[in-house]
Short mmCIF file of C-alpha atoms and ligand atoms in Angstrom, two decimals:
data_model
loop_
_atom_site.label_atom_id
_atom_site.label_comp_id
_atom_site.label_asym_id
_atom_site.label_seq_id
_atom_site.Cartn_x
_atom_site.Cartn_y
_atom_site.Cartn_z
CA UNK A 1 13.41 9.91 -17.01
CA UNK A 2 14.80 8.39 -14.00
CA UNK A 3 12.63 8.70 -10.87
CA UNK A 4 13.80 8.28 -7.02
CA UNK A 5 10.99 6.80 -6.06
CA UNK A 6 10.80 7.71 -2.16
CA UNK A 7 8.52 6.05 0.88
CA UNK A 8 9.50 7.23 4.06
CA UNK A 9 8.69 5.84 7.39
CA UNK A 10 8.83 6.88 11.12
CA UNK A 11 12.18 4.77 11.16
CA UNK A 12 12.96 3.42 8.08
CA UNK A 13 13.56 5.03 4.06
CA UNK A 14 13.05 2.89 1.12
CA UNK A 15 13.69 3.60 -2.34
CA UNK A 16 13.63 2.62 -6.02
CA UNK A 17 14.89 4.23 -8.71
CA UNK A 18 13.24 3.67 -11.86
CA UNK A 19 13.45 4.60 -15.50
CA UNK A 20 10.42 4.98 -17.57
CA UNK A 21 8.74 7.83 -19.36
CA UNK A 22 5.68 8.48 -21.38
CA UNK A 23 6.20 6.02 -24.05
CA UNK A 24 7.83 3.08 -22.32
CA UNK A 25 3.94 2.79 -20.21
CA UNK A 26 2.22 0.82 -23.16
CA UNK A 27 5.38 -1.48 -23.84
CA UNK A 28 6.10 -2.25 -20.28
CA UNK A 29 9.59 -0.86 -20.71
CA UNK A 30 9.88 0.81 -17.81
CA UNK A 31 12.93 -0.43 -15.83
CA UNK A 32 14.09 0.00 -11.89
CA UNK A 33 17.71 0.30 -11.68
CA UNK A 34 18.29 0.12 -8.03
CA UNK A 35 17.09 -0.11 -4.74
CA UNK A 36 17.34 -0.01 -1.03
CA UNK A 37 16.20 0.38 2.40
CA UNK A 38 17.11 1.45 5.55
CA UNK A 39 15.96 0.82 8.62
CA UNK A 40 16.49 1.56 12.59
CA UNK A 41 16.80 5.35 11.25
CA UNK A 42 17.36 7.40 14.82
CA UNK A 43 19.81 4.84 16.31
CA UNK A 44 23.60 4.58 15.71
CA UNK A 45 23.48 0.97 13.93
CA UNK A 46 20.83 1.74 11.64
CA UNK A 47 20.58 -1.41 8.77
CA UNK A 48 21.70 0.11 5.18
CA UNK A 49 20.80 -2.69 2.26
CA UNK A 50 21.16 -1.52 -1.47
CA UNK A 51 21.36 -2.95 -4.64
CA UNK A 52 21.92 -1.87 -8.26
CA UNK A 53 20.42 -4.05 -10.58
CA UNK A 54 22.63 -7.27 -11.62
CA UNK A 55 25.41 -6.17 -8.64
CA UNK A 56 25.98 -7.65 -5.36
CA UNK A 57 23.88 -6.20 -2.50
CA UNK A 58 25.60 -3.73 0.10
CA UNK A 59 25.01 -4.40 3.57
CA UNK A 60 26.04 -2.56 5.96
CA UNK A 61 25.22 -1.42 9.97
CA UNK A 62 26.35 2.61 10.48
CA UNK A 63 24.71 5.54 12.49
CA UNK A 64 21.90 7.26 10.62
CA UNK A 65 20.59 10.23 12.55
CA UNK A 66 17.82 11.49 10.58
CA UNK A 67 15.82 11.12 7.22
CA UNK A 68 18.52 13.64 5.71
CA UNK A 69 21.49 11.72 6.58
CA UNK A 70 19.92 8.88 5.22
CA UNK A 71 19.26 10.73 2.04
CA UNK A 72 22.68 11.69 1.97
CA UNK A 73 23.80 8.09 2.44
CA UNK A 74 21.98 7.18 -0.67
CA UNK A 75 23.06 9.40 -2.57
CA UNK A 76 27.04 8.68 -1.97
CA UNK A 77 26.20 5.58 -2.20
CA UNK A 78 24.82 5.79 -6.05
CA UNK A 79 27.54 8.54 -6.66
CA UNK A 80 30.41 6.13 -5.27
CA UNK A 81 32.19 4.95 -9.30
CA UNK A 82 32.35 0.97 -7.59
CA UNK A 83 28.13 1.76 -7.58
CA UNK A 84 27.61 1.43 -11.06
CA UNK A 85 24.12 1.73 -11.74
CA UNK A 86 22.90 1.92 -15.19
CA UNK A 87 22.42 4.83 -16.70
CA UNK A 88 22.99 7.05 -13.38
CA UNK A 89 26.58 8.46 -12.22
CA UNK A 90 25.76 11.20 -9.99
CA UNK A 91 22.37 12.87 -8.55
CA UNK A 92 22.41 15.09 -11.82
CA UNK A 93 20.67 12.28 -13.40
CA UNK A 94 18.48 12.03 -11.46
CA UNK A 95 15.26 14.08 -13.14
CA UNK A 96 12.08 13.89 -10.46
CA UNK A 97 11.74 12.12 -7.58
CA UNK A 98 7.94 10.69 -6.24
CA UNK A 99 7.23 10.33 -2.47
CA UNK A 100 4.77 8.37 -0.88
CA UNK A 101 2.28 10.18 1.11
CA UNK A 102 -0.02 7.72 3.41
CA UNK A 103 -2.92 10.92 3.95
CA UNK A 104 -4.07 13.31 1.19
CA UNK A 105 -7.47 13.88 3.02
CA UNK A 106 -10.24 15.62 0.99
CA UNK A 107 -8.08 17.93 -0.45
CA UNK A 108 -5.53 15.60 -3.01
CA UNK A 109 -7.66 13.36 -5.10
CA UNK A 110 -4.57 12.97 -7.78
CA UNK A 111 -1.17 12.61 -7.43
CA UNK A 112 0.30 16.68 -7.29
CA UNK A 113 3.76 18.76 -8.19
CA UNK A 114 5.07 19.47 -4.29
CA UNK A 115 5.18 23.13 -4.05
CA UNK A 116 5.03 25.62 -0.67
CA UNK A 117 1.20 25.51 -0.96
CA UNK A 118 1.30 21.77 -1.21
CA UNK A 119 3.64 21.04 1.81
CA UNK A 120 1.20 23.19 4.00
CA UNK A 121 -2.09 21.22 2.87
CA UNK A 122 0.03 17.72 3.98
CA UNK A 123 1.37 19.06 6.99
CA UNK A 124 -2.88 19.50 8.01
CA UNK A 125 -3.56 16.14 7.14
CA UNK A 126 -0.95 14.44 9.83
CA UNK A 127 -3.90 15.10 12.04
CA UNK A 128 -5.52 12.27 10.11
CA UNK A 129 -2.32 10.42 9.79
CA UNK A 130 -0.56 11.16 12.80
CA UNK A 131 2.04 8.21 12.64
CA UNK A 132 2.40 8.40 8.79
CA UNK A 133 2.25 11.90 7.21
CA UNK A 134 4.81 13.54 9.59
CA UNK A 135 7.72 10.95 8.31
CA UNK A 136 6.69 11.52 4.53
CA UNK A 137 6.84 15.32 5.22
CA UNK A 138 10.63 14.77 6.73
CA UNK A 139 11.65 13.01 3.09
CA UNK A 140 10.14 15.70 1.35
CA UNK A 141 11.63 18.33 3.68
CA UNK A 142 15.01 16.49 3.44
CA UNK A 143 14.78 16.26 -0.17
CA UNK A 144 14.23 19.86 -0.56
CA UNK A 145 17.01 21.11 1.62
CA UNK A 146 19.68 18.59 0.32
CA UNK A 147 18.26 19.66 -3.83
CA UNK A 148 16.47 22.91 -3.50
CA UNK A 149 14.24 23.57 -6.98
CA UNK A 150 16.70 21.54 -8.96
CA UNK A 151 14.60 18.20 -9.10
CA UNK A 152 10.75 18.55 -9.12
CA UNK A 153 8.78 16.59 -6.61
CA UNK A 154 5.70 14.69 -6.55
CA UNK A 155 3.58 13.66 -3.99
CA UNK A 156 1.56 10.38 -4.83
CA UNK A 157 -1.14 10.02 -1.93
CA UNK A 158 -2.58 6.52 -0.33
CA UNK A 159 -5.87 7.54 -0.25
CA UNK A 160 -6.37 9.66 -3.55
CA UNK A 161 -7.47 6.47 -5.61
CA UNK A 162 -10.49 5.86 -3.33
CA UNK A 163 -11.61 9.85 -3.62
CA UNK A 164 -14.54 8.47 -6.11
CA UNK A 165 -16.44 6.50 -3.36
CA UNK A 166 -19.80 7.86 -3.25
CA UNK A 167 -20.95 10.16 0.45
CA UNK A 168 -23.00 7.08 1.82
CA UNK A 169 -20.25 4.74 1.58
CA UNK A 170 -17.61 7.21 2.65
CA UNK A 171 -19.41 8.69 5.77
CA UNK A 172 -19.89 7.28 9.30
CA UNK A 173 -23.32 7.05 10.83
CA UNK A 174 -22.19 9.87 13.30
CA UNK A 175 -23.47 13.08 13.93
CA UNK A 176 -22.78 15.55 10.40
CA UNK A 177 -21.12 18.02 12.58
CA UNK A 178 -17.93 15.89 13.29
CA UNK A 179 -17.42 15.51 9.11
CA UNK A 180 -18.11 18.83 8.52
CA UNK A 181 -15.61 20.38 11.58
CA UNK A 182 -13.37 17.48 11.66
CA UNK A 183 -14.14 15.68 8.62
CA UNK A 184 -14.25 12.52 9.76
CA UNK A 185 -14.77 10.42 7.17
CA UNK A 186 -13.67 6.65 5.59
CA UNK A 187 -10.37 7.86 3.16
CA UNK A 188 -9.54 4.40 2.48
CA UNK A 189 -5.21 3.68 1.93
CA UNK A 190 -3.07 1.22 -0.54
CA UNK A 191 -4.82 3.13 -3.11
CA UNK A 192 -1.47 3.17 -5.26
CA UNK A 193 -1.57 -0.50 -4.59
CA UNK A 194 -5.56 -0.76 -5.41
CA UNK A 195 -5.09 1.35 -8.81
CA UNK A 196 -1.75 -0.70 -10.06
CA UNK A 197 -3.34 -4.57 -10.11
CA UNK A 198 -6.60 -3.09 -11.32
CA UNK A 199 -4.75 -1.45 -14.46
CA UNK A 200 -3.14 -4.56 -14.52
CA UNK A 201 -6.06 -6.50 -14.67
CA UNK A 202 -7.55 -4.33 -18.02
CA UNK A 203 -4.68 -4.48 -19.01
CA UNK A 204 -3.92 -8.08 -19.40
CA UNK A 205 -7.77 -8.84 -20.86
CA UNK A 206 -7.34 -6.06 -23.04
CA UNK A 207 -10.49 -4.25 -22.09
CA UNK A 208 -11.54 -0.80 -20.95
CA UNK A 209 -11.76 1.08 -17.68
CA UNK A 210 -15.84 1.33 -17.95
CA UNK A 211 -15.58 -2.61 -17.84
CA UNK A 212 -13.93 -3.00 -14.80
CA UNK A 213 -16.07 -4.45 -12.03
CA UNK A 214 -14.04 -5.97 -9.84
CA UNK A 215 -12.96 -6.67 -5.81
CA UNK A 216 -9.14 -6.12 -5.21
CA UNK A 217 -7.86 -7.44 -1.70
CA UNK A 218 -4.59 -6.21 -0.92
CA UNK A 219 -3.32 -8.88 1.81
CA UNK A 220 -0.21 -7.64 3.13
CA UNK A 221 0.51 -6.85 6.79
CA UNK A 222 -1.61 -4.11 6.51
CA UNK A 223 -4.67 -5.40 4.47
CA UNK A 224 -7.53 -3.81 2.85
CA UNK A 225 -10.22 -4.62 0.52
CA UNK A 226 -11.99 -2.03 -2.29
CA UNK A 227 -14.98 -2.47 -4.67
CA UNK A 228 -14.46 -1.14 -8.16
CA UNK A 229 -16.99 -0.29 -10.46
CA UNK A 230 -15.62 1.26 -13.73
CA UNK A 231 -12.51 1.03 -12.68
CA UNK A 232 -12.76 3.26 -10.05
CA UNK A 233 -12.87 2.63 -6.07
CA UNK A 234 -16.58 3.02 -4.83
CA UNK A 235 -15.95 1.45 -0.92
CA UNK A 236 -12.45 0.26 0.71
CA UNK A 237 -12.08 -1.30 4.18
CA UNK A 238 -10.28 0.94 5.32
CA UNK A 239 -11.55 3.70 7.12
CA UNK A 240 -10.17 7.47 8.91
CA UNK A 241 -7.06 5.46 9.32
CA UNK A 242 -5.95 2.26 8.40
CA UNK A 243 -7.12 0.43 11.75
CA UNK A 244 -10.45 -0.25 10.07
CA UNK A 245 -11.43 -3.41 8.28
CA UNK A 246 -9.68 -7.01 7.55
CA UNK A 247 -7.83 -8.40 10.50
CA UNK A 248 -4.21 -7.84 10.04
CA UNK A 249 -0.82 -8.32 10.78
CA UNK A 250 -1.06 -6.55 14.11
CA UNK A 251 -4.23 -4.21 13.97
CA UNK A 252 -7.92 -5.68 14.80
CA UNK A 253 -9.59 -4.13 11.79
CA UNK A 254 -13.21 -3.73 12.75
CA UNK A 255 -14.60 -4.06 15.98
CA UNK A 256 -16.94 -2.83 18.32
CA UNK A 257 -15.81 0.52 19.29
CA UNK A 258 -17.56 -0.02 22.94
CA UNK A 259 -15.05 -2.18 23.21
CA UNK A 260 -12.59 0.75 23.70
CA UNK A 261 -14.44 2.32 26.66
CA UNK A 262 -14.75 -0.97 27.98
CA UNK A 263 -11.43 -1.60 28.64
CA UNK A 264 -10.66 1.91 29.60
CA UNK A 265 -12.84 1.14 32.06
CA UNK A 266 -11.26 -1.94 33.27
CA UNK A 267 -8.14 0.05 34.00
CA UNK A 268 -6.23 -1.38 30.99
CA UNK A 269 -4.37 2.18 29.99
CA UNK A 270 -4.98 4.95 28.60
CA UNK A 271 -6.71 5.52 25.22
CA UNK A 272 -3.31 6.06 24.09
CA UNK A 273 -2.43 2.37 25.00
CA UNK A 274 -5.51 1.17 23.97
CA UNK A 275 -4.87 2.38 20.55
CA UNK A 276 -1.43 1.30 20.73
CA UNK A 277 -2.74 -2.14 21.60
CA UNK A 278 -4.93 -2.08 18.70
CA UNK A 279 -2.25 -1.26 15.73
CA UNK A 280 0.07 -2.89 16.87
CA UNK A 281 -0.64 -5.86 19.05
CA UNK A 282 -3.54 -7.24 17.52
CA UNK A 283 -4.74 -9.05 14.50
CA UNK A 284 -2.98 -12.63 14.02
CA UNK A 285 -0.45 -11.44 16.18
CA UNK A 286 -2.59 -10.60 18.96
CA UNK A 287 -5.11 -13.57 18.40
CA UNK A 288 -2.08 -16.65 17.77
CA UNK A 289 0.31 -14.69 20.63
CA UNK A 290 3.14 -15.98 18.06
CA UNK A 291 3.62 -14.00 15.36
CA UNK A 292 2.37 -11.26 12.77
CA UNK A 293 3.78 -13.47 9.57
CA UNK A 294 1.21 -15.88 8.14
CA UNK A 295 4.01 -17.87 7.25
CA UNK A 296 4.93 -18.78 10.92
CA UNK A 297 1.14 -19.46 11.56
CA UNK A 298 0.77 -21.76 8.69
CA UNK A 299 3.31 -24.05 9.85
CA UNK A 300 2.06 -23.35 13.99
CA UNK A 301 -1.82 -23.95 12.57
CA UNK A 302 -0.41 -27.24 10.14
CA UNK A 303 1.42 -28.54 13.45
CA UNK A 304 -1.90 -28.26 15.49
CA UNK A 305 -1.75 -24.72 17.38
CA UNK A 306 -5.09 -23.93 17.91
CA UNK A 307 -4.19 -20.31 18.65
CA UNK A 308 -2.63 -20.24 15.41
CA UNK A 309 -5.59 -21.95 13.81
CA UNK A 310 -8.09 -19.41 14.72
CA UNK A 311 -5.81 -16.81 13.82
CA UNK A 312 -6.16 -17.75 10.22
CA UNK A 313 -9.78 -18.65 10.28
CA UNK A 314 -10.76 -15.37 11.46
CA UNK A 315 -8.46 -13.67 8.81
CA UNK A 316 -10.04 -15.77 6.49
CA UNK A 317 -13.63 -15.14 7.35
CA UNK A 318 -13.28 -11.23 7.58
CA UNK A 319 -12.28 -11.11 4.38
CA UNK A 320 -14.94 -13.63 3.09
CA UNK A 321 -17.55 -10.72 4.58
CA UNK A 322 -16.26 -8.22 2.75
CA UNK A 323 -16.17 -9.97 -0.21
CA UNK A 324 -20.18 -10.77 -0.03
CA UNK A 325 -20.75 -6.88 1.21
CA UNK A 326 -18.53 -5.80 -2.08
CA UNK A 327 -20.52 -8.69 -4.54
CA UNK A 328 -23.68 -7.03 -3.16
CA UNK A 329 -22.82 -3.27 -3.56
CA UNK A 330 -21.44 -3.47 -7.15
CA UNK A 331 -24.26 -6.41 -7.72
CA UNK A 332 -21.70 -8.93 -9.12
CA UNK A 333 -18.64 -8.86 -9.89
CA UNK A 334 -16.06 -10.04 -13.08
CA UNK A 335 -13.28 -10.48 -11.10
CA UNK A 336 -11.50 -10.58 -7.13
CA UNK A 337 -7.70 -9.83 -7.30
CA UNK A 338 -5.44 -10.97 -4.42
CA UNK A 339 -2.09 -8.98 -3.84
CA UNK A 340 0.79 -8.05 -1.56
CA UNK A 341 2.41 -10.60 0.60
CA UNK A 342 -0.47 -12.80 1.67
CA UNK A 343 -2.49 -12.38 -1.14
CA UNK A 344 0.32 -13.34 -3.85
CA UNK A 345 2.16 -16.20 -1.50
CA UNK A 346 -0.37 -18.14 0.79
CA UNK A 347 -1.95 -20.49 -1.26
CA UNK A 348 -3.24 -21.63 2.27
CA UNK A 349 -4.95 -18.42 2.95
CA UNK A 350 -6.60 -18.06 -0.59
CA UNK A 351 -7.50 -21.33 -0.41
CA UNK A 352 -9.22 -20.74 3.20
CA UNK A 353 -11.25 -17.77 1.80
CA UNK A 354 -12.52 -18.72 -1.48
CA UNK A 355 -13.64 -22.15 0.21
CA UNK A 356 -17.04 -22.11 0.63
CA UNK A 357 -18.18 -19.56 -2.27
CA UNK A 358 -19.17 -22.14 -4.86
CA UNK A 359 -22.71 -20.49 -4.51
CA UNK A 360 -21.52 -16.89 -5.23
CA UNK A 361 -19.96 -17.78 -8.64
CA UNK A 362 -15.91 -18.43 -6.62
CA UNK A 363 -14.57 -21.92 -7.80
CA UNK A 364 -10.54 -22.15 -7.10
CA UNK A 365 -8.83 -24.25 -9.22
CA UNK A 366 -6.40 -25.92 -6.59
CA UNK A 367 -3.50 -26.80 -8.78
CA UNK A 368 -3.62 -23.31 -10.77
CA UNK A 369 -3.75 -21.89 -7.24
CA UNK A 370 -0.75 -23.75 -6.09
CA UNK A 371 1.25 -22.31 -8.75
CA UNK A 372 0.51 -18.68 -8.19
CA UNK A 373 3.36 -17.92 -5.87
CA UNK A 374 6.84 -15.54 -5.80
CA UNK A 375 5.42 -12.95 -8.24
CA UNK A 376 3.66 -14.69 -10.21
CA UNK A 377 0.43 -13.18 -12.44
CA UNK A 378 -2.36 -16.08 -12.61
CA UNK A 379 -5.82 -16.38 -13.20
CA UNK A 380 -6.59 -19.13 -10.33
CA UNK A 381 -10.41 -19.54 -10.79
CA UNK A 382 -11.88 -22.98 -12.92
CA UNK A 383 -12.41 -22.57 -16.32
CA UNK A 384 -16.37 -22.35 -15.81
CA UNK A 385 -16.36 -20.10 -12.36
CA UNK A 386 -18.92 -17.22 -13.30
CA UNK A 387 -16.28 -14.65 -11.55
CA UNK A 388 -12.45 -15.61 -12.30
CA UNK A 389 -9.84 -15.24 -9.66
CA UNK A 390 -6.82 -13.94 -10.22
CA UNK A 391 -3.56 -13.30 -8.58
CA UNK A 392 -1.77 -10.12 -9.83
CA UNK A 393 1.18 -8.85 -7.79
CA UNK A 394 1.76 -5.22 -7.03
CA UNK A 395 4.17 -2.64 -8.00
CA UNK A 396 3.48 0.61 -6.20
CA UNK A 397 7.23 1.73 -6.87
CA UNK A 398 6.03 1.81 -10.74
CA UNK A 399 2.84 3.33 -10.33
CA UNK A 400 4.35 6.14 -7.81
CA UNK A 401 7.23 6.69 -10.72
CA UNK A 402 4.61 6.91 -13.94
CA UNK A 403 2.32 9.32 -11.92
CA UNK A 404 5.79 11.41 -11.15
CA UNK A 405 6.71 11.38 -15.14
CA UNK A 406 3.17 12.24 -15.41
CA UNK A 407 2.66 15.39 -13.44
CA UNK A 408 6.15 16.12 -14.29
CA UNK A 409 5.21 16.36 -17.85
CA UNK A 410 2.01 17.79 -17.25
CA UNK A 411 0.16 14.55 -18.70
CA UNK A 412 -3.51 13.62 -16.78
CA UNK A 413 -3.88 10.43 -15.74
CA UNK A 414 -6.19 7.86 -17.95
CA UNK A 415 -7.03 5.03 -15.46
P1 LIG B 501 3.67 -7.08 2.48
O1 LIG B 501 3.21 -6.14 3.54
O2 LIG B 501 2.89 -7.01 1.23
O3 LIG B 501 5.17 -7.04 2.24
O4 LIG B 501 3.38 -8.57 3.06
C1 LIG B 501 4.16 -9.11 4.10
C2 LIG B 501 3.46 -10.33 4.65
O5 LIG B 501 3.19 -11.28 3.61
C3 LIG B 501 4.31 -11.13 5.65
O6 LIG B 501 4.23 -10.59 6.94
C4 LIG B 501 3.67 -12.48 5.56
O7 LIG B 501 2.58 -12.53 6.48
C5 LIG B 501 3.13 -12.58 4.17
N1 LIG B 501 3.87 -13.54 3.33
C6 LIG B 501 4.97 -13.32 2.60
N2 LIG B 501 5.37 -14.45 1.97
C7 LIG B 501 4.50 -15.42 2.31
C8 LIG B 501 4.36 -16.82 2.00
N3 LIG B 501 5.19 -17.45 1.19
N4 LIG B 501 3.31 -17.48 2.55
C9 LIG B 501 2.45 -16.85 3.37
N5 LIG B 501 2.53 -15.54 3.69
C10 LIG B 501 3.54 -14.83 3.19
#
């Protein structure tokens, strides 16, 4: 089958397109043929880059109104014959397409066929996911009106893999009455990315699901940390939305929510701004006042910014807590996993957090750790630490396209 594998964001659409079925899981064979992105949708020199595997990139700068258009561009762009991606001429070979969806609340703990029923129970949860859900609903809407019932589509939620945490991890100390009217709740997000280096991981030591006790820190710009016991999540970082936990890119993680009121107070804004101020000028970018990319405050920290520094130590630390809170809840653990941008590049910042855990059963092996970098899949950890380390970079793309294939073809999920 070949999936359009479809994440849409307030301003931007980014795709894959992907063949694999059924029997090319085991082997591996599974194959992406293209992809793209485009970004600045809404303005008139929106940024169009797409590439067909083993052909030059296209770059380009045109107006791109809406999600649809940009649906539209896609698609003339993989119908135009100078294209020429493998194995796809025209959008009649196409055969599903998976979207992203950041919020499945209570209601989607798998990935789901996208019917009438299933649009309505999304469009509820952009409550929860106010700046998320509504631009996933627009590529599904778009999809729908530029395909009709021709191509099934699947909706593949962020938060679906952590349904399995137990009630005291997922609930909030609050009064029950705000869960049960407005269930607020922890959700938890990167779930596809939480699932994919954790099959991964059983996969490359050949073992099963029940033996999977592990910690998997997804360190992008949005960062997140989950506990798995039996393969399955049983706490995550993230909480209602994903402003809770690690300190990131630009959000604080966790913090004293007094701290809100406080500064209301103070006259700083509205809770609006507040909030605004929290997701997006925070984290290392708020803390260095340089730059969200731990690359830039590497080389700021290595030249002596102190700013920059402290940026990185506190990143480091946060995550350090949540390790020992996850070693304690699943009491031990085989394995920690580091992924996404941060996690499989900065051999600075796993360095930084594994420091220091000798005691806990963490030794880094510094030269294995200085290889892992650029995609590559490597247990860092010394031969003799009692939990290895590895570094296993993500693929949501293929884990969004298999769960397609397998709701398409009516196949449950094993892992
Ligand atoms: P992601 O959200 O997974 O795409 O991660 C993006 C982030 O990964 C960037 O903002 C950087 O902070 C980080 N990153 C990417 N490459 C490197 C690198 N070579 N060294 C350190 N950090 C990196």
């Amino acid at each position: 089958m070949n999936v359009f594998v479809l994440n849409c964001g307030s301003s931007s659409v980014k795709f894959q397109i992907i063949n694999t079925d059924l029997e090319m899981f085991d082997t591996d064979s599974d194959r992406r043929v293209a992809k793209g992105l485009i970004e600045r949708v809404g303005k008139d020199d929106a940024i169009i880059n797409f590439e067909a595997d083993g052909q030059p990139p296209v770059k380009t700068t045109e107006p791109i109104h809406d999600h649809r258009q940009a649906i539209l561009r896609i698609k003339k762009w993989m119908e135009d014959p100078a294209t020429k991606i493998n194995g796809i001429h025209s959008w009649d070979d196409i055969h599903a397409i998976g979207h992203r969806v950041v919020h499945g609340g209570e209601k989607f703990t798998k990935s789901v066929k996208i019917d009438k029923e299933v649009l309505a129970q999304i469009e509820e949860c952009s409550d929860l996911a106010p700046l998320h859900n509504p631009a996933n609903l627009k590529g599904i809407n778009a999809c729908s009106e530029i395909f009709g019932d021709r191509i099934p589509q699947v909706a593949v939620f962020d938060t679906s893999f952590h349904s399995t945490m137990p009630e005291e991890a997922y609930m909030y100390a609050i009064p029950l009455d705000y869960y049960e009217k407005y269930k607020v709740r922890r959700y938890g997000f990167h779930g596809t990315s939480h699932r994919y280096v954790a099959y991964r991981y059983r996969k490359l030591l050949g073992i099963p699901k029940e033996k999977v006790n592990i910690i998997t820190l997804h360190l992008g710009n949005g960062c997140s940390a989950a506990a798995l016991r039996k393969g399955e999540s049983i706490n995550t970082s993230m909480g209602l939305t994903p402003l809770e936990g690690l300190v990131m890119g630009t959000r604080s993680g966790d913090l004293d929510p007094a701290v809100i009121e406080y500064l209301y107070n103070k006259g700083t804004g509205s809770v609006a701004d507040i909030f605004n101020m929290l997701n997006k000028k925070s984290g290392v970018l708020g803390v260095s006042g340089l730059s969200n990319d731990m690359r830039d405050l590497e080389k700021a920290a290595k030249e002596g910014n102190h700013r920059a520094q402290l940026a990185l130590k506190m990143f480091a630390l946060r995550v350090k807590k949540y390790i020992g809170a996850y070693l304690a809840e699943l009491n031990g653990a085989e394995a920690i996993i580091f992924t996404a941008g941060i996690g499989e590049n900065s051999v600075l910042m796993r360095k930084m957090i594994c420091n220091g855990l000798e005691n806990l059963g963490i030794e880094l092996d510094e030269e294995l750790n200085k290889q892992a970098v650029g995609g590559k899949c490597l247990k860092i950890s010394k031969a003799g630490s009692r939990i290895a380390v590895w570094v296993i970079p993500t693929n949501e793309e293929l884990l969004l396209a298999r769960d397609t294939v397998r709701v398409v073809r009516d196949v449950p999920r094993n892992w």
